[in-house]
Structures are given as C-alpha cells and as structure tokens.
mmCIF file of C-alpha atoms in Angstrom:
data_model
loop_
_atom_site.group_PDB
_atom_site.id
_atom_site.type_symbol
_atom_site.label_atom_id
_atom_site.label_comp_id
_atom_site.label_asym_id
_atom_site.label_seq_id
_atom_site.Cartn_x
_atom_site.Cartn_y
_atom_site.Cartn_z
ATOM 1 C CA ASP A 197 -100.044 -42.161 -194.857
ATOM 2 C CA ALA A 198 -103.580 -42.890 -193.702
ATOM 3 C CA ASP A 199 -104.469 -46.544 -193.146
ATOM 4 C CA VAL A 200 -107.975 -46.135 -194.580
ATOM 5 C CA THR A 201 -108.503 -43.759 -197.491
ATOM 6 C CA GLN A 202 -111.665 -42.672 -199.255
ATOM 7 C CA THR A 203 -112.213 -40.995 -202.600
ATOM 8 C CA PRO A 204 -113.628 -38.573 -203.404
ATOM 9 C CA ARG A 205 -113.683 -36.522 -200.211
ATOM 10 C CA ASN A 206 -116.489 -34.322 -201.449
ATOM 11 C CA ARG A 207 -118.995 -34.880 -204.222
ATOM 12 C CA ILE A 208 -121.971 -32.949 -205.505
ATOM 13 C CA THR A 209 -124.235 -34.755 -207.938
ATOM 14 C CA LYS A 210 -127.715 -34.553 -209.372
ATOM 15 C CA THR A 211 -130.760 -36.699 -208.797
ATOM 16 C CA GLY A 212 -130.712 -39.828 -210.951
ATOM 17 C CA LYS A 213 -126.967 -39.946 -211.479
ATOM 18 C CA ARG A 214 -124.914 -43.039 -210.715
ATOM 19 C CA ILE A 215 -122.038 -42.426 -208.343
ATOM 20 C CA MET A 216 -119.277 -44.569 -206.866
ATOM 21 C CA LEU A 217 -117.412 -44.006 -203.626
ATOM 22 C CA GLU A 218 -114.147 -45.847 -203.173
ATOM 23 C CA CYS A 219 -112.319 -47.119 -200.118
ATOM 24 C CA SER A 220 -108.803 -48.515 -199.819
ATOM 25 C CA GLN A 221 -106.982 -49.802 -196.760
ATOM 26 C CA THR A 222 -103.448 -50.749 -195.881
ATOM 27 C CA LYS A 223 -104.240 -52.267 -192.476
ATOM 28 C CA GLY A 224 -104.424 -55.791 -193.870
ATOM 29 C CA HIS A 225 -107.886 -56.341 -192.389
ATOM 30 C CA ASP A 226 -110.289 -58.779 -194.004
ATOM 31 C CA ARG A 227 -113.462 -57.041 -192.818
ATOM 32 C CA MET A 228 -114.699 -53.819 -194.400
ATOM 33 C CA TYR A 229 -117.832 -51.747 -193.855
ATOM 34 C CA TRP A 230 -119.772 -48.826 -195.317
ATOM 35 C CA TYR A 231 -121.710 -46.471 -193.038
ATOM 36 C CA ARG A 232 -123.635 -43.280 -193.529
ATOM 37 C CA GLN A 233 -123.928 -40.579 -190.901
ATOM 38 C CA ASP A 234 -126.789 -38.134 -190.639
ATOM 39 C CA PRO A 235 -127.221 -35.462 -187.968
ATOM 40 C CA GLY A 236 -128.974 -36.882 -184.909
ATOM 41 C CA LEU A 237 -129.083 -40.427 -186.291
ATOM 42 C CA GLY A 238 -125.575 -41.634 -185.673
ATOM 43 C CA LEU A 239 -123.764 -44.120 -187.857
ATOM 44 C CA ARG A 240 -125.901 -46.588 -189.796
ATOM 45 C CA LEU A 241 -124.543 -49.656 -191.546
ATOM 46 C CA ILE A 242 -125.139 -49.917 -195.291
ATOM 47 C CA TYR A 243 -123.105 -53.000 -196.302
ATOM 48 C CA TYR A 244 -120.301 -55.077 -194.871
ATOM 49 C CA SER A 245 -117.860 -57.644 -196.219
ATOM 50 C CA PHE A 246 -115.962 -60.230 -194.191
ATOM 51 C CA ASP A 247 -113.783 -61.224 -197.136
ATOM 52 C CA VAL A 248 -113.669 -60.830 -200.893
ATOM 53 C CA LYS A 249 -116.371 -63.443 -201.468
ATOM 54 C CA ASP A 250 -118.611 -62.512 -198.538
ATOM 55 C CA ILE A 251 -120.836 -59.429 -198.850
ATOM 56 C CA ASN A 252 -123.815 -58.705 -196.641
ATOM 57 C CA LYS A 253 -126.551 -56.105 -196.414
ATOM 58 C CA GLY A 254 -126.705 -53.816 -193.431
ATOM 59 C CA GLU A 255 -129.698 -52.021 -191.978
ATOM 60 C CA ILE A 256 -130.118 -49.475 -194.805
ATOM 61 C CA SER A 257 -128.938 -51.140 -198.029
ATOM 62 C CA ASP A 258 -131.843 -50.101 -200.302
ATOM 63 C CA GLY A 259 -130.604 -47.861 -203.126
ATOM 64 C CA TYR A 260 -126.975 -48.910 -202.639
ATOM 65 C CA SER A 261 -124.710 -51.639 -203.983
ATOM 66 C CA VAL A 262 -121.123 -52.616 -203.238
ATOM 67 C CA SER A 263 -118.158 -54.318 -204.831
ATOM 68 C CA ARG A 264 -115.193 -55.909 -203.052
ATOM 69 C CA GLN A 265 -112.508 -55.830 -205.691
ATOM 70 C CA ALA A 266 -109.709 -57.064 -203.449
ATOM 71 C CA GLN A 267 -108.948 -57.477 -199.773
ATOM 72 C CA ALA A 268 -107.901 -53.841 -199.668
ATOM 73 C CA LYS A 269 -110.661 -52.266 -201.782
ATOM 74 C CA PHE A 270 -114.376 -51.872 -201.142
ATOM 75 C CA SER A 271 -116.573 -49.612 -203.284
ATOM 76 C CA LEU A 272 -120.054 -48.260 -202.638
ATOM 77 C CA SER A 273 -122.356 -47.328 -205.521
ATOM 78 C CA LEU A 274 -125.529 -45.297 -205.619
ATOM 79 C CA GLU A 275 -127.310 -46.575 -208.718
ATOM 80 C CA SER A 276 -129.642 -43.613 -209.053
ATOM 81 C CA ALA A 277 -128.914 -40.937 -206.485
ATOM 82 C CA ILE A 278 -131.750 -39.192 -204.655
ATOM 83 C CA PRO A 279 -131.634 -36.138 -202.360
ATOM 84 C CA ASN A 280 -132.196 -38.113 -199.136
ATOM 85 C CA GLN A 281 -128.908 -39.895 -199.798
ATOM 86 C CA THR A 282 -127.159 -36.640 -198.984
ATOM 87 C CA ALA A 283 -124.950 -37.566 -196.013
ATOM 88 C CA LEU A 284 -121.450 -38.254 -194.766
ATOM 89 C CA TYR A 285 -120.247 -41.695 -195.847
ATOM 90 C CA PHE A 286 -117.580 -43.604 -193.982
ATOM 91 C CA CYS A 287 -115.647 -46.735 -194.784
ATOM 92 C CA ALA A 288 -114.256 -48.804 -191.924
ATOM 93 C CA THR A 289 -112.149 -51.916 -191.447
ATOM 94 C CA SER A 290 -111.785 -54.344 -188.562
ATOM 95 C CA ASP A 291 -109.593 -57.206 -187.482
ATOM 96 C CA PRO A 292 -111.751 -59.980 -185.980
ATOM 97 C CA PRO A 293 -110.705 -62.189 -183.075
ATOM 98 C CA PRO A 294 -108.030 -63.064 -182.235
ATOM 99 C CA GLY A 295 -107.584 -59.420 -183.250
ATOM 100 C CA THR A 296 -109.158 -56.591 -181.279
ATOM 101 C CA ASP A 297 -112.395 -56.468 -183.327
ATOM 102 C CA THR A 298 -111.990 -52.672 -183.328
ATOM 103 C CA GLN A 299 -113.270 -50.719 -186.329
ATOM 104 C CA TYR A 300 -110.989 -48.108 -187.908
ATOM 105 C CA PHE A 301 -112.588 -45.418 -190.031
ATOM 106 C CA GLY A 302 -111.612 -43.484 -193.107
ATOM 107 C CA PRO A 303 -111.850 -39.687 -193.366
ATOM 108 C CA GLY A 304 -115.273 -39.771 -194.991
ATOM 109 C CA THR A 305 -116.941 -38.598 -198.183
ATOM 110 C CA ARG A 306 -119.403 -35.729 -198.020
ATOM 111 C CA LEU A 307 -122.045 -36.429 -200.668
ATOM 112 C CA THR A 308 -124.645 -33.891 -201.749
ATOM 113 C CA VAL A 309 -127.441 -34.921 -204.095
ATOM 114 C CA LEU A 310 -129.292 -32.005 -205.654
ATOM 115 C CA GLU B 201 -133.290 -55.173 -178.932
ATOM 116 C CA ASP B 202 -129.630 -54.119 -178.968
ATOM 117 C CA GLN B 203 -129.298 -50.456 -178.107
ATOM 118 C CA VAL B 204 -126.759 -47.793 -177.146
ATOM 119 C CA THR B 205 -127.742 -44.527 -175.450
ATOM 120 C CA GLN B 206 -125.295 -41.730 -174.767
ATOM 121 C CA SER B 207 -125.790 -38.864 -172.346
ATOM 122 C CA PRO B 208 -125.705 -35.987 -172.209
ATOM 123 C CA GLU B 209 -126.267 -35.052 -175.849
ATOM 124 C CA ALA B 210 -124.151 -31.943 -175.380
ATOM 125 C CA LEU B 211 -121.823 -30.724 -172.649
ATOM 126 C CA ARG B 212 -120.069 -27.414 -172.119
ATOM 127 C CA LEU B 213 -117.138 -27.309 -169.705
ATOM 128 C CA GLN B 214 -114.702 -24.679 -168.620
ATOM 129 C CA GLU B 215 -111.063 -25.527 -169.198
ATOM 130 C CA GLY B 216 -109.912 -27.646 -166.255
ATOM 131 C CA GLU B 217 -113.440 -28.644 -165.216
ATOM 132 C CA SER B 218 -113.508 -32.455 -165.070
ATOM 133 C CA SER B 219 -116.616 -34.415 -166.021
ATOM 134 C CA SER B 220 -117.896 -37.763 -167.310
ATOM 135 C CA LEU B 221 -119.786 -38.919 -170.376
ATOM 136 C CA ASN B 222 -122.138 -41.872 -170.124
ATOM 137 C CA CYS B 223 -122.830 -44.740 -172.520
ATOM 138 C CA SER B 224 -125.623 -47.128 -171.511
ATOM 139 C CA TYR B 225 -126.078 -50.282 -173.521
ATOM 140 C CA THR B 226 -128.166 -53.396 -173.921
ATOM 141 C CA VAL B 227 -126.699 -56.038 -176.161
ATOM 142 C CA SER B 228 -126.751 -59.786 -176.415
ATOM 143 C CA GLY B 229 -123.290 -61.227 -176.100
ATOM 144 C CA LEU B 230 -121.083 -58.167 -175.638
ATOM 145 C CA ARG B 231 -117.867 -58.641 -177.586
ATOM 146 C CA GLY B 232 -116.436 -55.199 -176.989
ATOM 147 C CA LEU B 233 -117.269 -51.589 -176.191
ATOM 148 C CA PHE B 234 -115.520 -48.868 -178.176
ATOM 149 C CA TRP B 235 -114.993 -45.158 -177.683
ATOM 150 C CA TYR B 236 -114.240 -42.821 -180.570
ATOM 151 C CA ARG B 237 -113.562 -39.125 -180.931
ATOM 152 C CA GLN B 238 -114.998 -37.376 -183.981
ATOM 153 C CA ASP B 239 -114.147 -33.870 -185.140
ATOM 154 C CA PRO B 240 -116.613 -32.064 -187.433
ATOM 155 C CA GLY B 241 -116.575 -33.439 -190.971
ATOM 156 C CA LYS B 242 -113.969 -36.085 -190.138
ATOM 157 C CA GLY B 243 -113.956 -39.813 -189.526
ATOM 158 C CA PRO B 244 -114.243 -41.269 -186.017
ATOM 159 C CA GLU B 245 -110.842 -41.665 -184.393
ATOM 160 C CA PHE B 246 -110.396 -44.739 -182.220
ATOM 161 C CA LEU B 247 -109.743 -44.131 -178.525
ATOM 162 C CA PHE B 248 -110.402 -47.269 -176.445
ATOM 163 C CA THR B 249 -111.726 -50.822 -176.536
ATOM 164 C CA LEU B 250 -113.089 -52.430 -173.362
ATOM 165 C CA TYR B 251 -114.083 -56.087 -173.185
ATOM 166 C CA SER B 252 -115.253 -56.939 -169.682
ATOM 167 C CA ALA B 253 -116.840 -55.333 -166.632
ATOM 168 C CA GLY B 254 -114.273 -53.728 -164.361
ATOM 169 C CA GLU B 255 -111.849 -52.983 -167.148
ATOM 170 C CA GLU B 256 -110.350 -49.480 -167.340
ATOM 171 C CA LYS B 257 -108.131 -47.772 -169.910
ATOM 172 C CA GLU B 258 -106.437 -44.390 -169.919
ATOM 173 C CA LYS B 259 -104.979 -42.062 -172.498
ATOM 174 C CA GLU B 260 -103.767 -38.617 -171.538
ATOM 175 C CA ARG B 261 -106.751 -36.804 -169.960
ATOM 176 C CA LEU B 262 -109.229 -39.558 -170.840
ATOM 177 C CA LYS B 263 -110.168 -42.640 -168.862
ATOM 178 C CA ALA B 264 -112.766 -45.197 -169.930
ATOM 179 C CA THR B 265 -114.475 -47.621 -167.567
ATOM 180 C CA LEU B 266 -116.959 -50.450 -168.116
ATOM 181 C CA THR B 267 -119.704 -52.101 -166.085
ATOM 182 C CA LYS B 268 -122.264 -54.694 -167.176
ATOM 183 C CA LYS B 269 -124.726 -51.983 -168.220
ATOM 184 C CA GLU B 270 -122.742 -48.850 -168.997
ATOM 185 C CA SER B 271 -119.439 -47.237 -169.732
ATOM 186 C CA PHE B 272 -118.079 -43.875 -168.652
ATOM 187 C CA LEU B 273 -115.563 -41.666 -170.374
ATOM 188 C CA HIS B 274 -113.967 -39.508 -167.699
ATOM 189 C CA ILE B 275 -112.273 -36.319 -168.836
ATOM 190 C CA THR B 276 -109.832 -34.858 -166.330
ATOM 191 C CA ALA B 277 -108.848 -31.189 -166.556
ATOM 192 C CA PRO B 278 -110.017 -30.848 -170.161
ATOM 193 C CA LYS B 279 -108.473 -28.415 -172.614
ATOM 194 C CA PRO B 280 -110.144 -26.632 -175.556
ATOM 195 C CA GLU B 281 -108.550 -29.124 -177.950
ATOM 196 C CA ASP B 282 -110.630 -31.871 -176.328
ATOM 197 C CA SER B 283 -113.718 -30.316 -177.908
ATOM 198 C CA ALA B 284 -115.270 -32.922 -180.211
ATOM 199 C CA THR B 285 -118.103 -35.429 -180.422
ATOM 200 C CA TYR B 286 -117.427 -38.610 -178.489
ATOM 201 C CA LEU B 287 -119.049 -41.761 -179.848
ATOM 202 C CA CYS B 288 -119.672 -45.021 -178.057
ATOM 203 C CA ALA B 289 -120.278 -48.323 -179.847
ATOM 204 C CA VAL B 290 -120.801 -51.927 -178.798
ATOM 205 C CA ARG B 291 -120.047 -55.099 -180.685
ATOM 206 C CA GLY B 292 -122.777 -57.679 -180.196
ATOM 207 C CA THR B 293 -123.017 -61.169 -181.543
ATOM 208 C CA TYR B 294 -123.701 -60.028 -185.084
ATOM 209 C CA LYS B 295 -122.975 -56.342 -185.463
ATOM 210 C CA TYR B 296 -121.754 -53.031 -184.107
ATOM 211 C CA ILE B 297 -124.269 -50.585 -182.663
ATOM 212 C CA PHE B 298 -123.377 -46.903 -182.341
ATOM 213 C CA GLY B 299 -124.748 -44.245 -180.057
ATOM 214 C CA THR B 300 -125.522 -40.769 -181.358
ATOM 215 C CA GLY B 301 -122.668 -39.222 -179.425
ATOM 216 C CA THR B 302 -121.979 -36.494 -176.878
ATOM 217 C CA ARG B 303 -120.897 -33.116 -178.261
ATOM 218 C CA LEU B 304 -118.282 -31.714 -175.906
ATOM 219 C CA LYS B 305 -117.267 -28.071 -175.930
ATOM 220 C CA VAL B 306 -114.417 -26.966 -173.668
ATOM 221 C CA LEU B 307 -114.179 -23.227 -173.159
ATOM 222 C CA ALA B 308 -110.871 -21.457 -172.548
#
C-alpha cells in the first residue's frame, strides 16, 4: 500500500464550488505539506503543518484553507474554486532531523475548474 | 534570494548514451539537496538526498553528486524506461525550493 494517499485522484468542478482534497499518510511523519504544480512553474507550496496544532501559509495560500485532523490526515479546501486553480495538487510528508528531512509525495489530484 | 535552476530544460538521448543533468542553487543554510523522478501525471518519486559538498550517491544507472553551488545527476547507459522529468530541490533554513525540472527522453 502507498505511504501517502490522496483522494480524489481526479476532480472536475465548476467555478464557485467548494471542494476538498484529502491526504492520508502511514509514514508516521509529523510534517505535512500541500503543493500545486503548473506546467513550467514547478512545485509551489500552498500550506504546511509541522504538527496537528501548527499550520502555516506557504507562498500561494490565497483562496485555499487547510485542516489537520490528525497526525496522519491533512486536507486542502478551495472555498470558492476559480479556473486558475486548475492544476495538479500534491500532498507530501517529511521526517525532520534527526530524520532525513526528505519529502515523500502522494500520487496527486488533478483538479479542473470550469 | 533562495533559488534553484535546472538545466537543460529538456534532453533527448539515444539508449546507452550517458549524460548529466545540472542543478544550480543558491540557498542560505543548505540542509539537504534532493533529487526526484516524476512520470507524467504522477507524484515525484524520491531518488537521493545529499547533505554536504563532496557527497555522492548511486542507484542503478543514476549517480548524484554535490558541490557548494551545484549538483549533477549522472545517467550512465540510459534505457527508455529512464524517460521522465527529474526534479531537484533544496532545503534551506525555512523551506524547500524546487527547480522546474529536466525532461529526459531516452530513445530506443
């Protein structure tokens, strides 16, 4: 079984709709992240959480919110989706020092906003 | 400003033709440099972590090296299944910074 899972894997929605993307992990890592990937722009950080009570904005948090329900679960919400939020979304986890500090990614959610 | 630049953007190789991908970086307080492989529509797959200049790591046909300013991913005798986008990232004091990747195509 995959260590980091994301649901749904694909989603098509309409402008103005609220949508939630979910991430679960079995790696036992405290740190979790949400990224979006657009062609030519690379991975950009939306939000990150170092533990259940610690949530921080990344470089492109406007229009997004998150919830850390448990150590293993981190959800990303689009309150009112707009077409330029069409992208690939990835969840990641990491194990800070004395761990390797390496990020491990989920399979992604392809989101299309019409 | 922390920054990661990968070159070339795209690379086409014949099967068996060895080459190198470059990742140049500027970051305050490097805490790690990471290489990932990404297939179309899929999540980045971890390959290597390097922590200090002079460090090298190998996995099958891939070898990653690190200096104070750049990292190389050497691909020896590549096969078509090595075709993918290779991403480089650095961990600075506060965050991870990703490059935009090198798209590698290996022709049979």
